[in-house]
DNA sequence: CTAAGACCTCAACTAAAGTTGAGGTCAAGA
DNA sequence: TCTTGACCTCAACTTTAGTTGAGGTCTTAG
């Protein structure tokens, strides 16, 4: 594979190795690189070589995506990491904490939604215009004058 | 606005009325129609007229989208509704129950993720290759031979 | 009757997140 | 040396969920 120092860990990883270890496609790694989410050095032969830390970044990216955060936002968060060598535990912890807040919010939203749905199942009220699922701010039903507000805020 | 029978409710809604009441853009309603998510009759002058029930459908669509369900899946669910006039409460209730299951699953996933993150904040382990957040199946860390499995299953 | 505002269609455009392919280089084993 | 598999770049294509605009019709209040 690659030249390995005395002990057993290759110093750098090729794009294929990163792909295999992280589970994302090579093309995706290229893509992430164009988006500034990850970085690589090049060999004399112009091939990418990644520091092992890239695996952490990729993991972070996938986890964050899974929570529904856009690559742009993820890039912004990653940009707050020191560009210098290796981010410390506090760096990751800070980001983790930020994601945790995101997560908490999303969970809370989903729960509210689910509880509303529960009510709806009982009463069939998804078909009732004043349903609080549709109109969570307790505004009056859809025959009122104003525009109806939906949960979706986009 | 439109000709209204004795009592006060317009029988049908124009696209603009639906847009105002549902909070989605006219172009979006057109778009939903091309995707078969909603249906309309036409006036002699070729303008769309919607049954009031369309508001329910649109609400349902937005709520489902908010939960992260694709329009295609929503369309499939809506397709199980009777094409005949007005879906009854049981119809909506059935769909609601289905969504509830979806929701429950998503909430559970997010919670698992959050709990893992909690651990990570304590130990900074997002930077540690064996982190269970990255490797939830308790496979061994990233120096093992095989590909690393991520949470993201896509 | 006429002007304004709502509506119509259709095509083109956008953005996100990648994937696919063509055409060419690099590295390593037989 | 030769060939195979991994890499490289760059452009084009894909899907989802819409939005925007051009060019034209309807409807309604004044």
Coordinates of C-alpha atoms (C1' of nucleotides) in Angstrom, one line a residue:
Chain A
X1 CA 0.0 0.0 0.0
X2 CA 2.1 2.9 1.2
X3 CA 5.5 3.1 2.8
X4 CA 5.0 2.6 6.4
X5 CA 7.4 3.8 9.1
X6 CA 8.8 1.4 11.7
X7 CA 5.6 0.9 13.6
X8 CA 2.6 0.2 11.4
X9 CA 0.7 3.2 10.6
X10 CA 1.0 4.8 7.2
X11 CA 1.8 8.4 7.7
X12 CA -0.7 9.6 5.0
X13 CA -3.6 8.1 3.3
X14 CA -4.4 8.0 -0.4
X15 CA -7.9 9.0 -1.5
X16 CA -8.8 5.3 -2.0
X17 CA -7.8 4.5 1.5
X18 CA -9.8 7.3 2.9
X19 CA -12.7 6.2 0.8
X20 CA -12.5 2.7 2.1
X21 CA -12.1 3.7 5.7
X22 CA -14.7 6.4 5.7
X23 CA -17.2 4.7 3.5
X24 CA -17.6 7.6 1.2
X25 CA -16.9 7.5 -2.5
X26 CA -13.7 8.8 -4.0
X27 CA -15.7 11.2 -6.1
X28 CA -17.3 12.5 -2.9
X29 CA -13.9 13.1 -1.4
X30 CA -12.9 15.1 -4.4
X31 CA -16.1 17.0 -4.2
X32 CA -15.6 17.7 -0.5
X33 CA -12.2 19.0 -1.3
X34 CA -13.6 21.4 -3.9
X35 CA -16.0 22.7 -1.3
X36 CA -13.2 23.3 1.1
X37 CA -14.4 20.7 3.6
X38 CA -11.2 18.7 3.5
X39 CA -7.7 19.3 2.3
X40 CA -4.9 17.2 0.9
X41 CA -1.2 17.4 0.1
X42 CA 0.0 16.1 -3.2
X43 CA 2.8 13.6 -4.0
X44 CA 5.3 14.4 -6.7
X45 CA 3.1 12.4 -9.0
X46 CA 0.2 14.7 -8.1
X47 CA -1.8 12.2 -6.1
X48 CA -3.6 13.3 -3.0
X49 CA -2.3 12.4 0.4
X50 CA -4.4 13.0 3.4
X51 CA -3.4 13.4 7.0
X52 CA -5.1 10.8 9.2
X53 CA -7.1 13.6 10.8
X54 CA -9.1 13.8 7.6
X55 CA -11.0 10.7 8.7
X56 CA -12.2 12.7 11.7
X57 CA -13.4 15.5 9.5
X58 CA -15.2 13.1 7.2
X59 CA -16.9 11.4 10.1
X60 CA -17.9 14.7 11.4
X61 CA -19.3 15.8 8.0
X62 CA -21.4 12.6 7.7
X63 CA -22.7 12.7 11.2
X64 CA -23.7 16.4 10.8
X65 CA -25.3 15.7 7.4
X66 CA -27.3 12.9 9.0
X67 CA -28.7 15.4 11.4
X68 CA -29.8 17.4 8.4
X69 CA -27.1 20.1 8.4
X70 CA -26.1 21.4 5.0
X71 CA -22.6 21.1 3.7
X72 CA -22.3 24.8 3.6
X73 CA -23.1 25.0 7.3
X74 CA -20.8 22.2 8.1
X75 CA -18.0 23.9 6.1
X76 CA -18.6 27.0 8.2
X77 CA -18.3 25.1 11.4
X78 CA -15.2 23.3 10.3
X79 CA -13.7 26.6 9.3
X80 CA -13.7 27.6 12.9
X81 CA -11.2 24.8 13.6
X82 CA -7.5 25.8 13.7
X83 CA -6.0 25.5 10.3
X84 CA -2.8 24.5 12.1
X85 CA -2.0 20.9 12.3
X86 CA -4.3 18.9 14.6
X87 CA -7.5 20.2 16.2
X88 CA -7.5 19.5 19.9
X89 CA -10.2 17.7 21.9
X90 CA -11.7 21.1 22.9
X91 CA -12.1 22.0 19.3
X92 CA -14.1 18.9 18.6
X93 CA -15.9 19.2 21.9
X94 CA -17.0 22.7 21.0
X95 CA -18.4 21.6 17.7
X96 CA -20.0 18.6 19.2
X97 CA -21.7 20.8 21.7
X98 CA -23.0 23.0 18.9
X99 CA -24.4 20.0 17.0
X100 CA -25.9 18.8 20.2
X101 CA -27.9 22.0 20.4
X102 CA -29.0 21.5 16.8
X103 CA -30.0 18.0 17.6
X104 CA -32.0 19.0 20.7
X105 CA -33.9 21.5 18.7
X106 CA -34.7 19.1 16.0
X107 CA -35.8 16.4 18.4
X108 CA -38.0 18.9 20.2
X109 CA -39.6 19.9 16.9
X110 CA -40.3 16.3 15.9
X111 CA -41.8 15.6 19.3
X112 CA -44.1 18.5 19.1
X113 CA -45.1 17.3 15.7
X114 CA -45.6 13.8 16.8
X115 CA -47.7 14.8 19.8
X116 CA -49.9 16.9 17.6
X117 CA -50.3 13.9 15.3
X118 CA -51.3 11.8 18.2
X119 CA -54.2 14.1 18.9
X120 CA -55.0 14.0 15.2
X121 CA -55.3 10.3 15.1
X122 CA -57.8 10.4 17.9
X123 CA -60.0 13.0 16.2
X124 CA -59.2 12.7 12.6
X125 CA -58.4 16.3 12.8
X126 CA -55.9 16.4 10.1
X127 CA -59.1 16.9 8.1
X128 CA -60.3 19.6 10.3
X129 CA -59.2 23.0 9.3
X130 CA -58.4 24.3 12.7
X131 CA -56.1 21.4 13.5
X132 CA -53.2 22.6 15.7
X133 CA -50.9 20.5 13.6
X134 CA -51.6 22.8 10.7
X135 CA -51.9 25.9 12.7
X136 CA -49.6 25.5 15.7
X137 CA -49.8 29.1 16.8
X138 CA -53.4 28.7 17.7
X139 CA -54.5 31.2 15.1
X140 CA -58.0 30.7 14.0
X141 CA -58.9 28.3 11.2
X142 CA -58.6 28.7 7.5
X143 CA -61.7 30.8 6.9
X144 CA -60.1 33.7 8.6
X145 CA -58.9 36.5 6.5
X146 CA -55.1 36.3 6.8
X147 CA -52.7 33.9 5.3
X148 CA -52.6 30.6 7.1
X149 CA -49.3 29.9 8.8
X150 CA -47.9 26.5 8.5
X151 CA -45.3 24.8 10.6
X152 CA -42.9 24.8 7.7
X153 CA -40.9 27.9 8.0
X154 CA -38.3 27.1 5.4
Chain B
X1 CA -63.7 37.3 -4.5
X2 CA -65.7 34.4 -5.8
X3 CA -69.4 33.8 -5.9
X4 CA -70.4 32.6 -2.6
X5 CA -73.6 30.6 -1.8
X6 CA -76.0 31.8 0.8
X7 CA -73.9 31.1 3.8
X8 CA -70.3 32.5 3.4
X9 CA -68.0 29.8 2.2
X10 CA -66.8 29.9 -1.4
X11 CA -67.5 26.5 -2.9
X12 CA -64.1 26.3 -4.6
X13 CA -60.8 28.1 -4.2
X14 CA -58.7 29.7 -6.8
X15 CA -55.0 29.0 -6.9
X16 CA -54.3 32.3 -5.3
X17 CA -56.6 31.7 -2.5
X18 CA -55.1 28.3 -1.8
X19 CA -51.7 29.9 -1.9
X20 CA -52.7 32.5 0.6
X21 CA -54.4 30.1 2.9
X22 CA -51.8 27.4 2.8
X23 CA -48.8 29.6 2.8
X24 CA -47.2 28.0 -0.3
X25 CA -46.4 29.8 -3.5
X26 CA -48.7 29.6 -6.5
X27 CA -45.8 28.2 -8.5
X28 CA -45.5 25.5 -5.9
X29 CA -49.1 24.6 -6.2
X30 CA -48.7 24.3 -10.0
X31 CA -45.6 22.1 -9.3
X32 CA -47.5 19.9 -6.9
X33 CA -50.2 19.5 -9.5
X34 CA -47.7 18.3 -12.1
X35 CA -46.4 15.8 -9.5
X36 CA -49.9 14.5 -9.0
X37 CA -50.0 15.6 -5.3
X38 CA -53.0 17.7 -5.8
X39 CA -55.7 18.0 -8.4
X40 CA -58.0 20.8 -9.7
X41 CA -60.9 21.4 -11.9
X42 CA -60.9 24.2 -14.4
X43 CA -63.3 27.0 -15.1
X44 CA -64.6 27.7 -18.6
X45 CA -61.8 30.3 -18.7
X46 CA -59.2 27.5 -17.9
X47 CA -58.5 28.7 -14.4
X48 CA -57.9 26.2 -11.6
X49 CA -60.5 25.7 -9.0
X50 CA -59.7 23.6 -6.0
X51 CA -62.0 21.8 -3.7
X52 CA -61.6 23.0 -0.1
X53 CA -60.1 19.6 0.7
X54 CA -57.0 20.6 -1.1
X55 CA -56.0 22.6 1.9
X56 CA -55.9 19.4 3.9
X57 CA -53.7 17.8 1.3
X58 CA -51.3 20.7 1.1
X59 CA -51.1 20.8 4.9
X60 CA -50.4 17.1 4.9
X61 CA -47.7 17.5 2.3
X62 CA -45.9 20.3 4.2
X63 CA -46.1 18.5 7.5
X64 CA -44.7 15.4 6.0
X65 CA -41.9 17.3 4.2
X66 CA -41.0 18.8 7.5
X67 CA -40.5 15.4 8.9
X68 CA -38.1 14.8 6.0
X69 CA -40.3 12.7 3.7
X70 CA -39.7 13.2 0.0
X71 CA -42.5 14.4 -2.3
X72 CA -42.4 11.0 -4.0
X73 CA -43.1 9.2 -0.8
X74 CA -45.8 11.6 0.1
X75 CA -47.4 11.2 -3.3
X76 CA -47.4 7.5 -2.8
X77 CA -49.1 7.8 0.6
X78 CA -51.7 10.2 -0.8
X79 CA -52.3 7.9 -3.7
X80 CA -53.8 5.4 -1.2
X81 CA -56.5 7.9 -0.4
X82 CA -59.8 7.2 -2.1
X83 CA -59.9 9.2 -5.4
X84 CA -63.6 9.6 -4.7
X85 CA -64.7 12.9 -3.3
X86 CA -63.8 13.4 0.3
X87 CA -61.4 11.2 2.3
X88 CA -63.0 10.3 5.6
X89 CA -61.4 10.7 9.0
X90 CA -60.2 7.1 9.0
X91 CA -58.3 7.7 5.8
X92 CA -56.5 10.6 7.4
X93 CA -56.1 8.7 10.6
X94 CA -54.5 5.8 8.8
X95 CA -52.0 8.1 7.1
X96 CA -51.4 9.9 10.4
X97 CA -50.6 6.7 12.0
X98 CA -48.1 5.8 9.3
X99 CA -46.4 9.1 9.7
X100 CA -46.3 8.7 13.4
X101 CA -44.3 5.5 12.9
X102 CA -41.9 7.4 10.6
X103 CA -41.7 10.1 13.2
X104 CA -41.0 7.7 16.0
X105 CA -38.2 6.2 14.1
X106 CA -36.6 9.5 13.3
X107 CA -36.8 10.7 16.8
X108 CA -35.3 7.5 18.0
X109 CA -32.4 7.8 15.6
X110 CA -31.8 11.4 16.5
X111 CA -31.8 10.5 20.2
X112 CA -29.3 7.8 19.7
X113 CA -27.1 10.2 17.9
X114 CA -27.5 12.8 20.5
X115 CA -26.6 10.4 23.3
X116 CA -23.5 9.4 21.4
X117 CA -22.6 13.0 21.0
X118 CA -23.0 13.5 24.8
X119 CA -20.4 10.9 25.4
X120 CA -18.2 12.5 22.8
X121 CA -18.4 15.9 24.4
X122 CA -17.1 14.4 27.6
X123 CA -14.2 12.6 26.1
X124 CA -13.5 14.6 23.0
X125 CA -13.9 11.3 21.2
X126 CA -15.1 12.6 18.0
X127 CA -11.3 12.9 17.5
X128 CA -10.8 9.4 18.6
X129 CA -11.0 6.9 15.8
X130 CA -12.9 4.3 17.7
X131 CA -15.7 6.7 18.7
X132 CA -19.0 4.9 18.7
X133 CA -20.6 7.8 17.0
X134 CA -18.5 7.0 14.0
X135 CA -18.6 3.4 14.4
X136 CA -21.9 2.5 16.0
X137 CA -21.8 -1.2 15.4
X138 CA -18.8 -1.5 17.7
X139 CA -16.6 -2.6 15.0
X140 CA -13.0 -2.0 15.7
X141 CA -11.4 1.3 15.0
X142 CA -10.1 2.7 11.7
X143 CA -6.8 0.8 11.6
X144 CA -8.5 -2.4 11.0
X145 CA -8.6 -3.8 7.5
X146 CA -12.2 -3.5 6.5
X147 CA -14.0 -0.4 5.4
X148 CA -15.3 1.7 8.2
X149 CA -19.1 1.8 8.5
X150 CA -20.6 5.1 9.1
X151 CA -24.0 5.8 10.5
X152 CA -25.1 7.3 7.3
X153 CA -26.6 4.6 5.2
X154 CA -28.0 6.7 2.4
Chain C
dC1 C1' -65.1 49.8 -22.1
dT2 C1' -60.8 49.7 -20.3
dA3 C1' -57.1 49.0 -17.1
dA4 C1' -55.3 46.3 -13.3
dG5 C1' -54.5 42.4 -11.3
dA6 C1' -54.9 37.4 -11.2
dC7 C1' -54.4 33.5 -14.0
dC8 C1' -52.6 30.5 -17.9
dT9 C1' -48.5 27.6 -20.3
dC10 C1' -44.0 26.4 -21.2
dA11 C1' -39.2 26.7 -21.0
dA12 C1' -35.4 27.8 -18.6
dC13 C1' -33.0 28.5 -14.5
dT14 C1' -31.4 27.5 -9.5
dA15 C1' -29.2 25.0 -5.7
dA16 C1' -27.5 21.1 -3.2
dA17 C1' -25.0 17.1 -3.3
dG18 C1' -23.1 14.3 -5.8
dT19 C1' -22.1 10.7 -9.9
dT20 C1' -20.4 9.4 -14.4
dG21 C1' -17.4 9.5 -18.2
dA22 C1' -13.7 10.6 -21.3
dG23 C1' -9.0 11.0 -21.9
dG24 C1' -4.7 10.7 -19.7
dT25 C1' -0.9 9.6 -15.8
dC26 C1' 1.3 6.8 -12.1
dA27 C1' 3.0 2.8 -9.7
dA28 C1' 3.9 -2.0 -9.0
dG29 C1' 4.0 -6.8 -9.9
dA30 C1' 5.0 -10.7 -13.4
Chain D
dT1 C1' 8.6 -4.2 -20.4
dC2 C1' 4.0 -4.5 -20.0
dT3 C1' -0.2 -4.3 -18.1
dT4 C1' -3.4 -3.5 -14.4
dG5 C1' -5.4 -0.9 -11.0
dA6 C1' -5.4 3.4 -8.7
dC7 C1' -5.2 8.3 -9.6
dC8 C1' -5.7 12.7 -12.1
dT9 C1' -8.7 16.7 -14.3
dC10 C1' -12.7 18.6 -16.3
dA11 C1' -17.1 18.7 -18.1
dA12 C1' -21.5 17.1 -18.2
dC13 C1' -25.3 14.8 -16.2
dT14 C1' -28.7 13.5 -12.2
dT15 C1' -32.3 14.3 -8.8
dT16 C1' -35.2 17.0 -5.8
dA17 C1' -37.9 20.8 -5.1
dG18 C1' -39.0 24.4 -6.7
dT19 C1' -38.6 29.7 -8.8
dT20 C1' -38.5 33.0 -12.6
dG21 C1' -39.8 35.0 -16.8
dA22 C1' -41.9 35.7 -21.3
dG23 C1' -45.9 36.1 -23.7
dG24 C1' -50.7 35.8 -23.6
dT25 C1' -55.8 35.3 -21.4
dC26 C1' -59.6 36.3 -17.7
dT27 C1' -62.1 38.8 -14.7
dT28 C1' -63.7 42.7 -12.3
dA29 C1' -63.9 47.4 -10.5
dG30 C1' -64.3 52.0 -12.0

